[in-house]
Short mmCIF file of C-alpha atoms in Angstrom, two decimals:
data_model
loop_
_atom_site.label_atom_id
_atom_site.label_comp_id
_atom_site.label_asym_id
_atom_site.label_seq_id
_atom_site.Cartn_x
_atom_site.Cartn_y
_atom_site.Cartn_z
CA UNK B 1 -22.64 -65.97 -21.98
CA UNK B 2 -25.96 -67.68 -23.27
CA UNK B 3 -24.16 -68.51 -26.71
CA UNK B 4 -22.30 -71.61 -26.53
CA UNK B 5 -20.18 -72.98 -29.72
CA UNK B 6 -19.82 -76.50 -28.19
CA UNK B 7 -23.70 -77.02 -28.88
CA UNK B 8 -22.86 -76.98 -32.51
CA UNK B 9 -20.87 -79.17 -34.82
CA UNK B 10 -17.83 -78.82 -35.95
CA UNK B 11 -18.94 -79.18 -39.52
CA UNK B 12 -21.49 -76.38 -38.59
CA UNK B 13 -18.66 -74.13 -37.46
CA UNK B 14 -16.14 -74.95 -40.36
CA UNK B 15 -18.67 -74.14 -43.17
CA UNK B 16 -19.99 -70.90 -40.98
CA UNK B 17 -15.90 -69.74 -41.05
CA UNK B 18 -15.72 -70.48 -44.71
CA UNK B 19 -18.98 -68.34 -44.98
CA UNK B 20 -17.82 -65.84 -42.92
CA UNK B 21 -14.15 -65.60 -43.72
CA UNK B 22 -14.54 -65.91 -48.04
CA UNK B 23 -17.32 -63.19 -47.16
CA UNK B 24 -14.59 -60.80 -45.55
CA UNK B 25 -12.16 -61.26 -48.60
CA UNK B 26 -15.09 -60.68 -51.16
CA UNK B 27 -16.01 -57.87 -49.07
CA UNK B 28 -12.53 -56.29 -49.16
CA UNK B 29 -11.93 -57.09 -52.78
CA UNK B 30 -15.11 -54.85 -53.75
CA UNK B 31 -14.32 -52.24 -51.82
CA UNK B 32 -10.06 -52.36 -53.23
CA UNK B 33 -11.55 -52.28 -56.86
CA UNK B 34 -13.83 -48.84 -55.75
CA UNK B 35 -10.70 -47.55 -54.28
CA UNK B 36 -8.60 -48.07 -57.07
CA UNK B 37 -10.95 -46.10 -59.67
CA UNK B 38 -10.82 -43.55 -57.30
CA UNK B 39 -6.81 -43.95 -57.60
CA UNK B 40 -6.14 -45.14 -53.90
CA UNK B 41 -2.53 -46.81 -53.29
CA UNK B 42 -1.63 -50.05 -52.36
CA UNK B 43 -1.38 -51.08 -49.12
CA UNK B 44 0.66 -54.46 -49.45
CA UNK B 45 2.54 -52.97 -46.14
CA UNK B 46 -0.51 -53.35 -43.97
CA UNK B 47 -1.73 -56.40 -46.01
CA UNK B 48 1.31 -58.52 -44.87
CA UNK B 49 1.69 -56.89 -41.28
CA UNK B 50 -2.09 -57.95 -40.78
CA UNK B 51 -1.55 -61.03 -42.24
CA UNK B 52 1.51 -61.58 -39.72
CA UNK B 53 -0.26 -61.03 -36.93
CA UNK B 54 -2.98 -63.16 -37.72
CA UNK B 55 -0.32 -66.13 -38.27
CA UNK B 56 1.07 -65.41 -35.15
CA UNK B 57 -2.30 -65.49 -33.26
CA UNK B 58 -2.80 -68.44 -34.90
CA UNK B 59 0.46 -69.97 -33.33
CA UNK B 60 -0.17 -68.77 -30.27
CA UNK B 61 -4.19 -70.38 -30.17
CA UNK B 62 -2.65 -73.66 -31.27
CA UNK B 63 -0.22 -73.74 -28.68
CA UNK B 64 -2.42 -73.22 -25.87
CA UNK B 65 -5.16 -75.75 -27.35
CA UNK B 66 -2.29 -78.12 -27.46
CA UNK B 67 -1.63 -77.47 -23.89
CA UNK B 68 -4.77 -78.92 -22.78
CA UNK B 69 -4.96 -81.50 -24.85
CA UNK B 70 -1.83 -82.82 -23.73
CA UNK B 71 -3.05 -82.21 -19.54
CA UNK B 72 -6.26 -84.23 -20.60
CA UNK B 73 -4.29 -87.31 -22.49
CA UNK B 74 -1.80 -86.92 -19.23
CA UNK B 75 -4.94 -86.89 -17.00
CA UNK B 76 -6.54 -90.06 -18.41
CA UNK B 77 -2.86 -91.97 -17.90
CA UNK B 78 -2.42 -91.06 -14.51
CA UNK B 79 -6.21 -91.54 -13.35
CA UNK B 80 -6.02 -95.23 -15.12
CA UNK B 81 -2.51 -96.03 -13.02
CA UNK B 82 -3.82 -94.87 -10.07
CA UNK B 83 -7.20 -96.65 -10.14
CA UNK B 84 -5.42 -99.90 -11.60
CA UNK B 85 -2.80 -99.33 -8.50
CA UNK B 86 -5.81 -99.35 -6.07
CA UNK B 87 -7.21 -102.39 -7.33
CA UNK B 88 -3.94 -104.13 -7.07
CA UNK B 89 -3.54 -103.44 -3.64
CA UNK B 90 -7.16 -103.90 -2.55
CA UNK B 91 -6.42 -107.23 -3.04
CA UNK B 92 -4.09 -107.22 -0.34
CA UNK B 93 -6.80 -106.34 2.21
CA UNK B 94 -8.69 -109.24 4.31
CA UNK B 95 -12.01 -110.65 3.59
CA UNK B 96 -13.81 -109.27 2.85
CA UNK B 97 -13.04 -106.02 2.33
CA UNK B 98 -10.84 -107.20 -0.60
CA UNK B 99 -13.55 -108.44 -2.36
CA UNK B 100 -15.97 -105.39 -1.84
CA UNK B 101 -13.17 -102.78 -2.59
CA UNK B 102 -12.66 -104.46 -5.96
CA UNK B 103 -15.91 -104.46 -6.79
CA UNK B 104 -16.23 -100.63 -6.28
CA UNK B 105 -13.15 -100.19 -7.93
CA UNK B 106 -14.83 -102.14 -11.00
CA UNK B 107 -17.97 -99.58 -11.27
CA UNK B 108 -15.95 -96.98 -10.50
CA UNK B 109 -13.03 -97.32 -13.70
CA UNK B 110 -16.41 -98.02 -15.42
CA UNK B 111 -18.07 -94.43 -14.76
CA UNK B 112 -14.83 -92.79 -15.43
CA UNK B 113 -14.41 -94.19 -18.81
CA UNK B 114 -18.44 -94.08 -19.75
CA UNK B 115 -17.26 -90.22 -18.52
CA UNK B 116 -15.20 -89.53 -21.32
CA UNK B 117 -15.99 -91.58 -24.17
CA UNK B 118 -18.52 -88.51 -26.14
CA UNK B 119 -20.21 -86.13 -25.01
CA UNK B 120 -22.43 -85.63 -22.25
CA UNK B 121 -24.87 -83.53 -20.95
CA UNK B 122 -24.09 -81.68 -17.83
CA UNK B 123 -27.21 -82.98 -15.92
CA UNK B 124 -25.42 -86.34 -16.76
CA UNK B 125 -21.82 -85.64 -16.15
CA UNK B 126 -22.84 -84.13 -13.00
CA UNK B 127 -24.64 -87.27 -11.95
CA UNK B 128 -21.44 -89.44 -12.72
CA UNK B 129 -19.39 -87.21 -10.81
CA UNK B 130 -21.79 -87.37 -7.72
CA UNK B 131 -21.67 -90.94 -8.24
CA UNK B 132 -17.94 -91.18 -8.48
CA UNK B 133 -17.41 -89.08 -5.26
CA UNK B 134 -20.21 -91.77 -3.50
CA UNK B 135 -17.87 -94.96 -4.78
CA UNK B 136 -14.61 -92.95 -3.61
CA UNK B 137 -16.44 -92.49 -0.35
CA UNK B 138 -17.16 -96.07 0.06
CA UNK B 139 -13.57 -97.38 -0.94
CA UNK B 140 -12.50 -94.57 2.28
CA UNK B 141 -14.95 -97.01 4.49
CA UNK B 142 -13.38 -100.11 3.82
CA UNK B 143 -9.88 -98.26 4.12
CA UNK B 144 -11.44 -97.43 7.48
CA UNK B 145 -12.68 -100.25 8.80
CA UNK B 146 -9.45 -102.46 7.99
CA UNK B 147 -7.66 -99.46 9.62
CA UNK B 148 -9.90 -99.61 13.02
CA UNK B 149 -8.86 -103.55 13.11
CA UNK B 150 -4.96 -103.01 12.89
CA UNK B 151 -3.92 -99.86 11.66
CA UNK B 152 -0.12 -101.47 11.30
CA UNK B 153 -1.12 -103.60 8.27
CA UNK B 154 1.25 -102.29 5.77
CA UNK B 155 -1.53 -103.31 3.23
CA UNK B 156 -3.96 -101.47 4.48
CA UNK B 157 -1.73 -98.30 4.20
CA UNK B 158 -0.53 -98.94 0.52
CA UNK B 159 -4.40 -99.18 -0.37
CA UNK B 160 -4.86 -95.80 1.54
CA UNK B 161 -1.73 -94.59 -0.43
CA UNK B 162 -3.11 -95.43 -3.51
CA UNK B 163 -6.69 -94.50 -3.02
CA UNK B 164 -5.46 -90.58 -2.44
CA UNK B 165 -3.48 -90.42 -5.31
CA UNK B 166 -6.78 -91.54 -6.86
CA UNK B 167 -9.00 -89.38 -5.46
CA UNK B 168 -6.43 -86.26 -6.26
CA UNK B 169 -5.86 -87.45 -10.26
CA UNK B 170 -9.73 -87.14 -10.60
CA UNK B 171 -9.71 -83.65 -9.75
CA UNK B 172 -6.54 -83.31 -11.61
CA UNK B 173 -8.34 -85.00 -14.72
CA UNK B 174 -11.49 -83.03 -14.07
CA UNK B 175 -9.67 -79.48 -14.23
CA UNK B 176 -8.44 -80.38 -17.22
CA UNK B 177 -11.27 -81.46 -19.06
CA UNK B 178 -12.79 -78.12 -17.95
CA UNK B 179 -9.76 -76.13 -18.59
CA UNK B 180 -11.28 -74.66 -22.10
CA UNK B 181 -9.88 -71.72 -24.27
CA UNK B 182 -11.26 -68.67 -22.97
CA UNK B 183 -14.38 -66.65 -25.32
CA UNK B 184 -12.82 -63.65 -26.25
CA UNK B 185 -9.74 -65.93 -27.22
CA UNK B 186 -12.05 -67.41 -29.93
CA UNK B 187 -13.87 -64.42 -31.04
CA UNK B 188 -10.45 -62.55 -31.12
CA UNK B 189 -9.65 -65.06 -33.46
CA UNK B 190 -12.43 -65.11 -36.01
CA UNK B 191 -11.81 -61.03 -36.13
CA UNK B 192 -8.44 -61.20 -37.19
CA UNK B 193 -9.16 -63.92 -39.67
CA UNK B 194 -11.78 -61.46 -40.69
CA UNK B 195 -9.55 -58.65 -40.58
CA UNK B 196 -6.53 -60.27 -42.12
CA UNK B 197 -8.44 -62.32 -45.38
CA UNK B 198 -10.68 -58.53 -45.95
CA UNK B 199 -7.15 -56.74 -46.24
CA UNK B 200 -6.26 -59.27 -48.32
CA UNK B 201 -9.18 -59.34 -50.50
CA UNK B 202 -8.80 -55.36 -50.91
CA UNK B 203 -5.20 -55.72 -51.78
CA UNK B 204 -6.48 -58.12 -54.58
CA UNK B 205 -9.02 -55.25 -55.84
CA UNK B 206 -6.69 -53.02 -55.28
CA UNK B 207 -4.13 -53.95 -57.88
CA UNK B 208 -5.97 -55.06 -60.67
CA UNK B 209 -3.05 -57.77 -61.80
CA UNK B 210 -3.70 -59.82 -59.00
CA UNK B 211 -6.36 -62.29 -58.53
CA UNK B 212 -8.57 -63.41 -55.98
CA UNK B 213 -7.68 -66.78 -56.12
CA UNK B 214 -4.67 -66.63 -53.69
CA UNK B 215 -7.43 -64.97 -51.50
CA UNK B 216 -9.81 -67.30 -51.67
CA UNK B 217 -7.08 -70.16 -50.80
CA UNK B 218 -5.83 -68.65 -47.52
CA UNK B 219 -9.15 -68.83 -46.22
CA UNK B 220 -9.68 -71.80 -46.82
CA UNK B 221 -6.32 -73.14 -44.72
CA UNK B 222 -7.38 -69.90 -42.09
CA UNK B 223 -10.28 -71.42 -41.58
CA UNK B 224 -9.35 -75.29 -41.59
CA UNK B 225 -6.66 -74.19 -39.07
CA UNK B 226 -9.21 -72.39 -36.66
CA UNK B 227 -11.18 -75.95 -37.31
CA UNK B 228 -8.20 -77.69 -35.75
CA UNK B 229 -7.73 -75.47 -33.27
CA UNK B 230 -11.51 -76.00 -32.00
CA UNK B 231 -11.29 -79.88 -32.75
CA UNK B 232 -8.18 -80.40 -29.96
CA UNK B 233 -9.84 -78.00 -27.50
CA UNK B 234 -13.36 -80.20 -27.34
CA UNK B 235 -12.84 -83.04 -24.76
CA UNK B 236 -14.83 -86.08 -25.94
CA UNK B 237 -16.14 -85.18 -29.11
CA UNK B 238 -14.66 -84.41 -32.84
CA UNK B 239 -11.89 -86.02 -34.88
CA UNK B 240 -9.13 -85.36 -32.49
CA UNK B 241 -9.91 -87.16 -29.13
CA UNK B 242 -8.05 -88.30 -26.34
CA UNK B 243 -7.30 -91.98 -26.18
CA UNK B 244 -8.94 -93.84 -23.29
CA UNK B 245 -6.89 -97.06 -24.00
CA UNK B 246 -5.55 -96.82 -20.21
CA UNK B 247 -8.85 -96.57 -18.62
CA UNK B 248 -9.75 -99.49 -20.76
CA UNK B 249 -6.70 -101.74 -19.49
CA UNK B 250 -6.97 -100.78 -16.36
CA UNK B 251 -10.98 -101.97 -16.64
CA UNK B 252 -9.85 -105.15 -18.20
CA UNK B 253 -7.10 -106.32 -15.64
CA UNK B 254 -9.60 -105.75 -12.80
CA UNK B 255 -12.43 -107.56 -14.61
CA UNK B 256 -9.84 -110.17 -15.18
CA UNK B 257 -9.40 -110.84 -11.09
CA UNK B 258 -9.89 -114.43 -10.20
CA UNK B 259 -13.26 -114.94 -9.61
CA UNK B 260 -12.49 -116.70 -6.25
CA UNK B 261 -10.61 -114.00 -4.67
CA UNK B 262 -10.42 -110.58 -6.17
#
């Protein structure tokens, strides 16, 4: 689809819900206190079934954000273990393909925190990606060439080891920073929170002894929650991020490499 809700803020959003979901329950409220003078019924019944679903949706939305946020904060720990692995056992390799598989290793734990410190453009994350596949294609040469010399060197096949399980945790890490909450989940959302706070609005106007106040307050904390729910599910931006502190050790420790010999 053309429209894309990650090219606007989450402040943006948040005060477009409250807009858009205190609109719904004003909207219902005016058209409960026209029913009423024309003596319609309550429908507290199909106010609170609404409302339940809408809860429940709300669980359900939550859950699956947190599902992703969790394979992305997984991601980043097994991506910085692997690459810090890889550097460990690079070191292991002769001269001086020890030395130049280190310093690969060093731009490479670079990129892939730069990667996932804010956001990007996709011109730009594209380019980083290219340029991670071109470092991970280089660190298979040296593999390669210390293999073609003596392909018995239990070194050499640790580094190999290690460099796979590298290679595989940045698709791993990739799918999951791409593995978003579906459209229609979102707008499926916003139209029972519509749906849901409008009911409850009418049920206000309505029964003239109740207030809109109550109304007013649940759509305020339906539309904070929806907030959350589209904080955890943006990768690299908001108030709820993943922590990079691995990648950032594991950048450290191989800066920290004896100058002499990696």
């Amino acid at each position: 689809m053309a429209f894309d809700i990650d090219n606007h803020s989450l402040l943006a959003i948040f005060l477009a819900s409250l807009v858009l979901i205190g609109g719904a329950g004003e909207a219902g409220h005016w058209l409960g206190v026209r029913a009423a003078r024309q003596g319609a019924a309550a429908v507290s019944t199909l106010e609170g079934a609404i409302l339940g679903l809408l809860a429940l949706l709300i669980g359900f939305t939550f859950s699956m954000a947190l599902s992703r946020f969790e394979a992305r904060r997984d991601g980043a720990v097994s991506e910085a273990a692997a690459i810090g692995t890889t550097a460990l056992r690079a070191r292991l390799l002769p001269a001086p393909h020890d030395r130049e598989s280190v310093t690969l290793l060093r731009e490479y734990v670079q990129i892939r925190l730069d990667l996932a410190r804010g956001p990007i453009g996709r011109a730009e994350f594209d380019r980083a990606i290219a340029r991670s596949n071109l470092l991970q294609e280089a660190l298979w040469r040296q593999a390669q060439a210390v293999a073609a010399k003596d392909n018995a060197m239990v070194p050499t096949g640790l580094f190999i080891q290690s460099l796979n399980e590298m290679i595989d945790d940045q698709e791993k890490r990739l799918s999951a920073m791409t593995n978003r909450l579906p459209l229609v989940v979102i707008v499926a959302l916003y139209a029972m929170c519509v749906m849901g706070i409008g009911f409850a609005g009418y049920g206000s106007g309505v029964e003239s002894k109740r207030t809109r106040v109550p109304v007013h307050i649940t759509g305020i904390l339906v539309a904070t929650m929806v907030l959350l729910i589209q904080d955890i599910d943006r990768p690299g931006s908001g108030y709820i991020t993943v922590s990079q502190q691995p990648l950032v050790n594991a950048a450290a420790a191989i800066d920290a490499f004896p100058a002499g010999r990696p």
